GROMACS .gro file of C-alpha atoms in nm:
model
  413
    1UNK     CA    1   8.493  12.715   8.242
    2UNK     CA    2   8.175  12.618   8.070
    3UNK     CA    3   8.089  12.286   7.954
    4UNK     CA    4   7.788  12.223   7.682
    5UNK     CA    5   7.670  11.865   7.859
    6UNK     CA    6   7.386  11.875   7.602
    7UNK     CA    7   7.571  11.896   7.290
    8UNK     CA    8   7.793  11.616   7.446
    9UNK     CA    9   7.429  11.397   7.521
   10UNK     CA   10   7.313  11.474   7.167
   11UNK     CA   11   7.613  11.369   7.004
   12UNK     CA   12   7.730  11.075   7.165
   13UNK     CA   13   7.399  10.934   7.349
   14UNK     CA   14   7.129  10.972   7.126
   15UNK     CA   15   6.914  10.717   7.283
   16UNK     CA   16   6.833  10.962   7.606
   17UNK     CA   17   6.564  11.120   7.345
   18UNK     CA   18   6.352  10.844   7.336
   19UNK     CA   19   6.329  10.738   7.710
   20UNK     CA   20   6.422  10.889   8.054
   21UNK     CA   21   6.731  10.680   8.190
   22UNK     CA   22   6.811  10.680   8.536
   23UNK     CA   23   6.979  10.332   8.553
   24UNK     CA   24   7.299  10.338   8.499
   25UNK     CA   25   7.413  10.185   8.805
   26UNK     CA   26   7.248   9.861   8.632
   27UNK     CA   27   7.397   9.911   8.302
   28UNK     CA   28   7.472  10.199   8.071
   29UNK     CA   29   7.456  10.275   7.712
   30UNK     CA   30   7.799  10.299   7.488
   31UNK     CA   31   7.867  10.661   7.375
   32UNK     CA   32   7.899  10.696   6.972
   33UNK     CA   33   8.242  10.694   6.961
   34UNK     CA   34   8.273  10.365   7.122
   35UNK     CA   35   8.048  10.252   6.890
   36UNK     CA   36   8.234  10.378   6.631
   37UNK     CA   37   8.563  10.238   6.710
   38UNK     CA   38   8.378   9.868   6.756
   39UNK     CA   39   8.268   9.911   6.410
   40UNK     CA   40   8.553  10.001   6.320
   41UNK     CA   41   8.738   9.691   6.434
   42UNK     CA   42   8.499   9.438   6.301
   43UNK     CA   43   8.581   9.618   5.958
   44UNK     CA   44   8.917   9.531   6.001
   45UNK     CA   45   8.847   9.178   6.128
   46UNK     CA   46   8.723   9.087   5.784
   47UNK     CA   47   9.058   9.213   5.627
   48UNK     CA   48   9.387   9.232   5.645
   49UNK     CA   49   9.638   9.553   5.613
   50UNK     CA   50   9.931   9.368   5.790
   51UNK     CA   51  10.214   9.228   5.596
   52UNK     CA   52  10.109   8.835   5.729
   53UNK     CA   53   9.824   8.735   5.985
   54UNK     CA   54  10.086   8.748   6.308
   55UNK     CA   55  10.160   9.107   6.222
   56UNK     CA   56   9.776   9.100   6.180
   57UNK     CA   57   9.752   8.940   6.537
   58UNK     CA   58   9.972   9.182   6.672
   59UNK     CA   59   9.808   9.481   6.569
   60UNK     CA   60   9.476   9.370   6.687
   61UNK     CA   61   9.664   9.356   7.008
   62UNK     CA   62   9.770   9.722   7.010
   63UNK     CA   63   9.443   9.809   6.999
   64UNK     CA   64   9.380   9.719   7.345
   65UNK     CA   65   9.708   9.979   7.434
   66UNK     CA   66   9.442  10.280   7.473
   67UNK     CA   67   9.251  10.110   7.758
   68UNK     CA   68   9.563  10.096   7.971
   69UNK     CA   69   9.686  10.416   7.885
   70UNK     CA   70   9.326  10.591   7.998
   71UNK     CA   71   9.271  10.387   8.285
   72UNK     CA   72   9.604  10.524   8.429
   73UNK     CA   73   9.576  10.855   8.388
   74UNK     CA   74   9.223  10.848   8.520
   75UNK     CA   75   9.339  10.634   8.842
   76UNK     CA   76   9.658  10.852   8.866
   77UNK     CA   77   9.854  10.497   8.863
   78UNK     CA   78  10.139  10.340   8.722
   79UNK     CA   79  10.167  10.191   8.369
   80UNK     CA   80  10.241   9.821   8.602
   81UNK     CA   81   9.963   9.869   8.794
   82UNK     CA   82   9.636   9.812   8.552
   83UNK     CA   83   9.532   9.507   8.368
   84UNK     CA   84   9.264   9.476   8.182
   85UNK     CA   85   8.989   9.242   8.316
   86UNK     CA   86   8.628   9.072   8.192
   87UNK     CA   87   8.429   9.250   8.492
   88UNK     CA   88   8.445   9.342   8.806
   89UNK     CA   89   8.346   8.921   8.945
   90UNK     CA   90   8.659   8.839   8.702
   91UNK     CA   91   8.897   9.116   8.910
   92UNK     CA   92   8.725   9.019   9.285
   93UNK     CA   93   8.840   8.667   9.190
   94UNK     CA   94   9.168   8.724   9.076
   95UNK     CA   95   9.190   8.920   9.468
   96UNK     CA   96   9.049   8.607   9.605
   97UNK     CA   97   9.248   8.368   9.452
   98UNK     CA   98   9.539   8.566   9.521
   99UNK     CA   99   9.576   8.640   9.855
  100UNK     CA  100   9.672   8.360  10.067
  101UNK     CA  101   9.455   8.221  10.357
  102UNK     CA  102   9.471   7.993  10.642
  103UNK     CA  103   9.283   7.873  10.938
  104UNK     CA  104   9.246   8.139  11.166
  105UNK     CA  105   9.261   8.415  10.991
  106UNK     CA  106   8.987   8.681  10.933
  107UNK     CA  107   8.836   8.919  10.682
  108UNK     CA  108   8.612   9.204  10.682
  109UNK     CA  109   8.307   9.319  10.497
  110UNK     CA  110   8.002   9.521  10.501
  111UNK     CA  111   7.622   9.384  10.530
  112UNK     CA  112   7.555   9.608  10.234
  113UNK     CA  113   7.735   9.480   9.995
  114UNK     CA  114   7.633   9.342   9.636
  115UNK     CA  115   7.646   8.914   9.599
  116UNK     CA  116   7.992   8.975   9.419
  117UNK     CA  117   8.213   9.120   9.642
  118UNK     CA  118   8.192   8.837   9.880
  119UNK     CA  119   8.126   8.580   9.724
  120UNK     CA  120   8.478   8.455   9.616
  121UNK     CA  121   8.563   8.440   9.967
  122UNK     CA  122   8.189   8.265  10.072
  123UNK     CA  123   8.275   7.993   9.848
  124UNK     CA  124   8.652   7.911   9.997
  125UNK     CA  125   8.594   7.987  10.366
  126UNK     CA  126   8.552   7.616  10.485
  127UNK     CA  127   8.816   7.488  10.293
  128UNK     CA  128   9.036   7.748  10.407
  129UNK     CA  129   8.925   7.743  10.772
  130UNK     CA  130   8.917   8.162  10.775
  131UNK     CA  131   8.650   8.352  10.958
  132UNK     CA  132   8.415   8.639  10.765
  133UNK     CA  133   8.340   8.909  10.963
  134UNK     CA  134   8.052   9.147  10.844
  135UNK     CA  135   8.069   9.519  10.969
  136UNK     CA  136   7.728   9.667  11.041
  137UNK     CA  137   7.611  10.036  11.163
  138UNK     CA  138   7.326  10.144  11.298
  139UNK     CA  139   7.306  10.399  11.047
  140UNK     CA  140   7.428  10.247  10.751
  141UNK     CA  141   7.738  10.487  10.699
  142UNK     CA  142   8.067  10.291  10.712
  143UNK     CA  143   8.373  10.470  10.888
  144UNK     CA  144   8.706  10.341  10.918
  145UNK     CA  145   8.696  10.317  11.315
  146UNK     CA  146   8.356  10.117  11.229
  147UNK     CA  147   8.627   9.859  11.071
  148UNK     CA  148   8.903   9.915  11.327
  149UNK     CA  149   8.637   9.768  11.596
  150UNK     CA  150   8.625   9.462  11.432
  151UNK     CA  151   8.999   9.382  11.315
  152UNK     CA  152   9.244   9.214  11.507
  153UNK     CA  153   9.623   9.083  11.463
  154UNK     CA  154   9.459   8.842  11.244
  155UNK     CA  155   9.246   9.048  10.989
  156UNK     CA  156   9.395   8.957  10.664
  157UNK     CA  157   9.178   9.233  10.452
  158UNK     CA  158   8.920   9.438  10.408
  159UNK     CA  159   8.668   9.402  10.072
  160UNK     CA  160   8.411   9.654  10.022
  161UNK     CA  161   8.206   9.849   9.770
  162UNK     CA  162   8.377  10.213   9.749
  163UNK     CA  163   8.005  10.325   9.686
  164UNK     CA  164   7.742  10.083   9.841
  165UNK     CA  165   7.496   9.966   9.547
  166UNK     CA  166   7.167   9.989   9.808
  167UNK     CA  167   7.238  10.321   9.980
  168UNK     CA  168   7.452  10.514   9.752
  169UNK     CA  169   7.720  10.566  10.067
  170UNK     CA  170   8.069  10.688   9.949
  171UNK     CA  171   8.325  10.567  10.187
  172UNK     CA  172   8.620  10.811  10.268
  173UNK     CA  173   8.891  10.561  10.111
  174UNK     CA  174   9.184  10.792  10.222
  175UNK     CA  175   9.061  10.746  10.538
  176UNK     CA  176   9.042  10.353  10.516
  177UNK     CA  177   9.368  10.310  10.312
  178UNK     CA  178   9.549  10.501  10.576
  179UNK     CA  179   9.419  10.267  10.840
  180UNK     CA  180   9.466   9.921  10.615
  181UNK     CA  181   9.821  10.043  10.550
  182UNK     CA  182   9.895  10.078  10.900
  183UNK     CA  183   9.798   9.809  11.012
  184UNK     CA  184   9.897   9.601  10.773
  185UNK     CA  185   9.601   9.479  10.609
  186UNK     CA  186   9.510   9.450  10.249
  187UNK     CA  187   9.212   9.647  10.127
  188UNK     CA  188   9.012   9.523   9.794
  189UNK     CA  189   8.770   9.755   9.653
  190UNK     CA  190   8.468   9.723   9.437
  191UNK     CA  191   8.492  10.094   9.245
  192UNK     CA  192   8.204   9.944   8.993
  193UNK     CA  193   7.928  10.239   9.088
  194UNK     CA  194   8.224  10.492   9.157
  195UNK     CA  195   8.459  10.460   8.900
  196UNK     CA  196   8.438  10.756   8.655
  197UNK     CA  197   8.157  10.951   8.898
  198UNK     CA  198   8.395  11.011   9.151
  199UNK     CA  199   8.766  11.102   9.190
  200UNK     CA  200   8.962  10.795   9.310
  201UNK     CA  201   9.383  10.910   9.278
  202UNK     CA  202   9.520  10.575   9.377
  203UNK     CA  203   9.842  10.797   9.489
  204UNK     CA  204   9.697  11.005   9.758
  205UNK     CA  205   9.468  10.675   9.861
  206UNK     CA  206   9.627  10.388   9.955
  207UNK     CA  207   9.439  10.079   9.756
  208UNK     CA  208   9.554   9.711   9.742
  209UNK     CA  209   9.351   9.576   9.453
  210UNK     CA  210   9.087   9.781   9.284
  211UNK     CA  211   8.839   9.693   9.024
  212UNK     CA  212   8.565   9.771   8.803
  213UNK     CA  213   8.338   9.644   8.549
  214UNK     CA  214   8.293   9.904   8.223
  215UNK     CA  215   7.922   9.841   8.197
  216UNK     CA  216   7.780  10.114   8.437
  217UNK     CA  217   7.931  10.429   8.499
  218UNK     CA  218   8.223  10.397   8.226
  219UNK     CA  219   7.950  10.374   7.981
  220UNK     CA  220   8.141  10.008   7.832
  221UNK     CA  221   7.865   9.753   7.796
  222UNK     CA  222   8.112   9.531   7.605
  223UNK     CA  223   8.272   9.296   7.855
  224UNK     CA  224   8.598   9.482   7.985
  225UNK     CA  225   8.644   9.655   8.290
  226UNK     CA  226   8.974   9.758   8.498
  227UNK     CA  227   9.187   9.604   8.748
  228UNK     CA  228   9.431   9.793   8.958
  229UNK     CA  229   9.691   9.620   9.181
  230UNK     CA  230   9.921   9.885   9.413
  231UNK     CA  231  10.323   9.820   9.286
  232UNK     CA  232  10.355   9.713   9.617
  233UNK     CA  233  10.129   9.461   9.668
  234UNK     CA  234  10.188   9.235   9.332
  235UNK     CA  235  10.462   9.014   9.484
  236UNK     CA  236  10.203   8.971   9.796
  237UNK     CA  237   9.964   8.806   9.502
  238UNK     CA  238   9.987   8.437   9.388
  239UNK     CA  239   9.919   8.476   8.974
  240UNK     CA  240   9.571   8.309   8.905
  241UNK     CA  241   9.668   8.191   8.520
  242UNK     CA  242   9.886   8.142   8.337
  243UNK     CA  243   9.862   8.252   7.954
  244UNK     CA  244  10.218   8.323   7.698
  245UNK     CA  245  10.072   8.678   7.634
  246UNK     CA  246  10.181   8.733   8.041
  247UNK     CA  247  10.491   8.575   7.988
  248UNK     CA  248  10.826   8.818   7.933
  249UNK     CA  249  10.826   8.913   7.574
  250UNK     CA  250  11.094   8.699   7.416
  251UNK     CA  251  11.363   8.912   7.226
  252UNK     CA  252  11.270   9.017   6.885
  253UNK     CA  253  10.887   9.000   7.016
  254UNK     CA  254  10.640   8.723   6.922
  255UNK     CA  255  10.611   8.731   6.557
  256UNK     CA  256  10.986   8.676   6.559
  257UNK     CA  257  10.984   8.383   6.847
  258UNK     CA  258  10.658   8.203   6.673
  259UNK     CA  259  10.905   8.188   6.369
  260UNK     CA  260  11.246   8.056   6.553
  261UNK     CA  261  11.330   7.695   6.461
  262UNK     CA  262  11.458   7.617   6.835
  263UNK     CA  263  11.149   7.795   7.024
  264UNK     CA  264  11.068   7.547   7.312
  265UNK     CA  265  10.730   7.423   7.417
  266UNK     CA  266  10.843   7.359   7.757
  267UNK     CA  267  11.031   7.631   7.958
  268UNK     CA  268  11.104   7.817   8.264
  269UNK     CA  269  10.888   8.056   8.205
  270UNK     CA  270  10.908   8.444   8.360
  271UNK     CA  271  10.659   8.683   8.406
  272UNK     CA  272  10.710   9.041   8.455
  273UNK     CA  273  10.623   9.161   8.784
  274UNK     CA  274  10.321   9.392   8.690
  275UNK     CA  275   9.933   9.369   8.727
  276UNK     CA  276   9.909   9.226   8.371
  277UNK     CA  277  10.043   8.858   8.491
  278UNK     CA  278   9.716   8.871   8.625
  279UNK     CA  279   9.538   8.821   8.287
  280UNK     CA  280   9.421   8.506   8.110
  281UNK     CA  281   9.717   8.612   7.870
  282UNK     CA  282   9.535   8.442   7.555
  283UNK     CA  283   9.352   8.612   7.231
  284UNK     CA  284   9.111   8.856   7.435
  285UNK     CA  285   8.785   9.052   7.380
  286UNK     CA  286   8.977   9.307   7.160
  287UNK     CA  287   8.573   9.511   7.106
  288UNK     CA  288   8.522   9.547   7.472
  289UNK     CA  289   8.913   9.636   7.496
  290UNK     CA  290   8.903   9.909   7.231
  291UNK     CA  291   8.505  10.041   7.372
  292UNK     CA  292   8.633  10.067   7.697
  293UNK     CA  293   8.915  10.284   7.568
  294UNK     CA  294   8.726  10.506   7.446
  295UNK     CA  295   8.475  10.530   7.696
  296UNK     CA  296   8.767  10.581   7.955
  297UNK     CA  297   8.952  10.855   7.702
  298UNK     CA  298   8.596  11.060   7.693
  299UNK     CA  299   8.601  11.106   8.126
  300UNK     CA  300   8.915  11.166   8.064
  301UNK     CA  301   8.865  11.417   7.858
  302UNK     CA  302   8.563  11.577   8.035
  303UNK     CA  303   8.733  11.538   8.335
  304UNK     CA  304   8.690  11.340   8.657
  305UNK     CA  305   8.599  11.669   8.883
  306UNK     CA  306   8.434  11.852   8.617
  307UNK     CA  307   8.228  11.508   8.605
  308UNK     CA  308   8.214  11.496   8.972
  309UNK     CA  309   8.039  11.799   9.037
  310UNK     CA  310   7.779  11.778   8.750
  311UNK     CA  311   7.684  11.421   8.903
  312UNK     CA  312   7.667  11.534   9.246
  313UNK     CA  313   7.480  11.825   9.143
  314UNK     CA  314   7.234  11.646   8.968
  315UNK     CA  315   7.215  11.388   9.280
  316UNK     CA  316   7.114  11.714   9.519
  317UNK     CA  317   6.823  11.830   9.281
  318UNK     CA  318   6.696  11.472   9.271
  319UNK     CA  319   6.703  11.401   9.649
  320UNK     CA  320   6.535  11.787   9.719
  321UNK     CA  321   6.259  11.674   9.447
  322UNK     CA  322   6.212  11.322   9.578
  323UNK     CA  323   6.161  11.532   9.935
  324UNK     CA  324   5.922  11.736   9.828
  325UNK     CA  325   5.696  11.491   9.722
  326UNK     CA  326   5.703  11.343  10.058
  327UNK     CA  327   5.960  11.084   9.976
  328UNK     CA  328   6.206  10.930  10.212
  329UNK     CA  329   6.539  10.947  10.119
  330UNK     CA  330   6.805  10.654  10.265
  331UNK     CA  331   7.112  10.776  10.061
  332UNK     CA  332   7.317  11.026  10.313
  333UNK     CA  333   7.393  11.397  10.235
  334UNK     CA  334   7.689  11.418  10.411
  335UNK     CA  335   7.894  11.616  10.202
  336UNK     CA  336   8.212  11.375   9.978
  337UNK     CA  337   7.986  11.054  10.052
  338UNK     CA  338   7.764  11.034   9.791
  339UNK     CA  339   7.805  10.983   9.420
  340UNK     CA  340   7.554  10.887   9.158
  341UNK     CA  341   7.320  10.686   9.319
  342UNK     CA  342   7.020  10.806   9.523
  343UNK     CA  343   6.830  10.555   9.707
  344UNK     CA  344   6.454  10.653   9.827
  345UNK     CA  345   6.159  10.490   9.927
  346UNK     CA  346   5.772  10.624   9.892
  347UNK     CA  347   5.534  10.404  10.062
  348UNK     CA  348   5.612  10.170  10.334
  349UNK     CA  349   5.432   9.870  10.169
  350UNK     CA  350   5.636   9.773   9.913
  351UNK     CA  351   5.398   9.607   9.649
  352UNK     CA  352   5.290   9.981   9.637
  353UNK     CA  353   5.613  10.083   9.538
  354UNK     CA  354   5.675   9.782   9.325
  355UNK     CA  355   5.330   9.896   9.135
  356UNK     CA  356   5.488  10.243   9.092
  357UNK     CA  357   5.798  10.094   8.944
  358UNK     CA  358   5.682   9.909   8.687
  359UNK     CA  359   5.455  10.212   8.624
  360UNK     CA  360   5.700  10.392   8.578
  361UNK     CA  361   5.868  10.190   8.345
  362UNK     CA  362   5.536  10.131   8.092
  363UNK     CA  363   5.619  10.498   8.077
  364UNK     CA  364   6.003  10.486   7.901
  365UNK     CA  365   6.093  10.593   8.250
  366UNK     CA  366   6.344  10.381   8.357
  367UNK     CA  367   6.494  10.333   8.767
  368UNK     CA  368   6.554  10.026   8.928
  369UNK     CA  369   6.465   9.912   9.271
  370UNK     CA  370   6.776   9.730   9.493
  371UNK     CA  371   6.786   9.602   9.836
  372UNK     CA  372   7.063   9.437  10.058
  373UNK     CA  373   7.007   9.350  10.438
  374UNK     CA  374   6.634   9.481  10.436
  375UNK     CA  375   6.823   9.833  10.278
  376UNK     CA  376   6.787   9.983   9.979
  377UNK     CA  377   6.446  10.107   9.756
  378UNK     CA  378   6.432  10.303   9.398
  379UNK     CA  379   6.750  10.335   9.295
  380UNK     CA  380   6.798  10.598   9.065
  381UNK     CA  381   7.118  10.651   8.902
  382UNK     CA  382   7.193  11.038   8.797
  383UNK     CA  383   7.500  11.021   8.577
  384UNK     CA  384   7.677  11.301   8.362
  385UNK     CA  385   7.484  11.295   8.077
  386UNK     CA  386   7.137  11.317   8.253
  387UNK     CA  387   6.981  11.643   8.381
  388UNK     CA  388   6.718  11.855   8.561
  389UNK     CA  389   6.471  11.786   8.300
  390UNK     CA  390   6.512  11.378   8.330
  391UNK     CA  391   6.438  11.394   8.725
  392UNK     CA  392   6.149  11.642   8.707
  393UNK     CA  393   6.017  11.358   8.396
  394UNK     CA  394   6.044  11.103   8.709
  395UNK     CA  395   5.929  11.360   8.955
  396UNK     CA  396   5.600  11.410   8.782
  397UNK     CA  397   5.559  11.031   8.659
  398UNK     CA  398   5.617  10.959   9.035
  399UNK     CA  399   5.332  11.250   9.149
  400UNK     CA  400   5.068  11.116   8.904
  401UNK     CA  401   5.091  10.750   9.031
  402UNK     CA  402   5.079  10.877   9.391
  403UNK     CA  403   4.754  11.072   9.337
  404UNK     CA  404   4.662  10.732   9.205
  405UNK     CA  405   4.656  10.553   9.507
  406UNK     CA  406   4.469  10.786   9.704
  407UNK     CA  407   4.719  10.867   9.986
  408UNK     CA  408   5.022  11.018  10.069
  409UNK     CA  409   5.400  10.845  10.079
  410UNK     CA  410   5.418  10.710  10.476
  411UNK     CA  411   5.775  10.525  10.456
  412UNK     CA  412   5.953  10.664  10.727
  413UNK     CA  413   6.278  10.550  10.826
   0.00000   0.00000   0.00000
């Protein structure tokens, strides 16, 4: 079945007229209907249609129900497995905090990863005595017998990017779950530059804690992204806060309980066991809430594999151009272990390529350039609503700034 991506990038991304946007992996732009629904809210903020300001409170709250709803059906998870987080640092935390530590225990990371996703546990490893163990390749593709080498009876975890930021590499997650479960280690996941590129179904993959930001690929710029925590790994979590909006919801709900003469300030308080005691559990960011919603409800409705193959399709016409310009490519082909991101290099100084860049961008033509570990180059992001035409834009902008140096790409890996 047919699907009119340019009546969807006309209608709901109007901006991708005036430039050429290949940076999404950075951050996106909000579709209209996000938008929309922001405005909408702030309209309400400045009234009230509630019978009294807690029913006013309350219904504010609601508005946050859509996020949830979306973000399990595109996961394929439970109801009590998704809260709702600030970003993807805010959900890596939560992980960190959670898990328990000690002297002589060990986790396990990759040497490509982004500052974020290791940085909770940087920061805690001497007072908690626990060793960090970084998992390396030759050539940069990351297996699960690549992290079976390094565990032990005392690997704890494993954290990771599902798609590395500075290579674009998809790791087979089925593939690492299975191991993980087995052997009885916890994996966290950093889905920020997968999530709604790539089909994750947190039922036939066995995650621990998943999480991701709304600003890139989810097309949320408004402070909300996703956390999921596996059913069977919440009582393994100590909570991180503790907020009355994560406490059991008192009989007759909260307008009724903020209006009970005998409601106690001090109490033995319960908290249901689902990934939402994981929240600050105070007055949230209802606009990033309600935009992420809707950002989540539009994959959703697109679909994740129709979305899948139009971004992978789009990756495989960028990486043949790139090619045939005499590019280098360091994102893999291999077939399920790449997503959005394609990763290239042109000249093997880089202030050449750093001159091309910003080239590029006095031209509205807009890329990034990443590196981790002495990996990485452009990074061009090729999401759902670009196409051919915005890659043969950077194609040619790329050709005419070659010619201008007077030789040929020579980066070679």
């Amino acid at each position: 079945m047919s699907f009119d991506w340019e009546k969807l990038r006309k209608e709901e991304w109007p901006v991708l007229e005036t430039m050429t946007f290949l940076d999404a992996a950075c951050v996106s732009f909000a579709p209209q209907r996000s938008v929309r629904a922001v405005k909408e809210f702030a309209d309400m903020t400045a009234r009230q249609d509630e019978a009294n300001s807690s029913a006013h409170h309350i219904a504010m709250d609601a508005l946050r129900h859509k996020a949830y709803d979306e973000a399990c059906r595109l996961l394929n998870a439970d109801p009590d497995e998704i809260a709702l987080v600030e970003s993807t640092s805010h959900g890596l935390n939560i992980a960190a905090q959670g898990i328990g530590l000690k002297a002589g225990d060990n986790i396990i990371t990759t040497n490509l990863e982004f500052i974020q996703v290791a940085l909770p546990w940087c920061v805690m490893q001497e007072e908690k005595g626990f060793e960090i163990r970084v998992c390396r390749t030759k050539d940069n593709r990351f297996e699960a017998g690549d992290f079976a080498k390094l565990a032990d009876d005392h690997t704890k975890l494993i954290v990771m990017s599902s798609l590395e930021w500075c290579n674009g590499w998809q790791t087979d997650l089925k593939a690492l779950g299975d191991f993980c479960r087995e052997k009885g280690i916890l994996l966290v996941v950093d889905a920020v530059q997968q999530l709604g590129v790539t089909k994750i179904d947190t039922k036939e993959c066995h995650i621990d804690i998943l999480t991701a930001g709304g600003h890139k690929w989810l097309n949320s710029p408004y402070g909300t992204g996703i956390l999921y925590v596996n059913k069977d790994t919440l009582p393994r979590l100590k909570q991180s806060y503790a907020g009355y909006l994560n406490t059991t919801v008192p009989e007759g709900g909260w307008g009724a309980y903020w209006e009970n003469p005998s409601a106690p300030s001090v109490n033995k308080w319960t908290f249901d066991e689902t990934a939402r005691k994981f929240e600050i559990g105070g007055t949230s960011n209802y606009p990033g809430a309600i935009a992420l919603g809707e950002s989540l409800a539009l994959v959703n409705e697109i679909g994740i594999e129709r979305i899948e193959s139009r971004v992978r399709q789009i990756s495989t016409y960028c990486m043949d151009k790139i090619e045939k310009i005499g590019g280098t490519l360091i994102t893999h082909r291999d077939p399920g272990h790449f997503g959005g991101i394609v990763i290239a290099r042109l000249y093997d100084d880089l202030d050449t390529d750093r001159m091309i860049l910003k080239k590029l961008h006095t031209k509205n033509i807009f890329i990034a350039q990443r590196f981790t570990d002495y990996v990485g180059g452009f990074r061009i992001s090729c999401h759902y609503f670009n196409n051919y035409h915005d890659i043969d834009v950077m194609i040619e902008g790329m050709k005419e700034l070659i010619a201008g140096t007077g030789r040929q790409p020579d980066y070679r890996k």
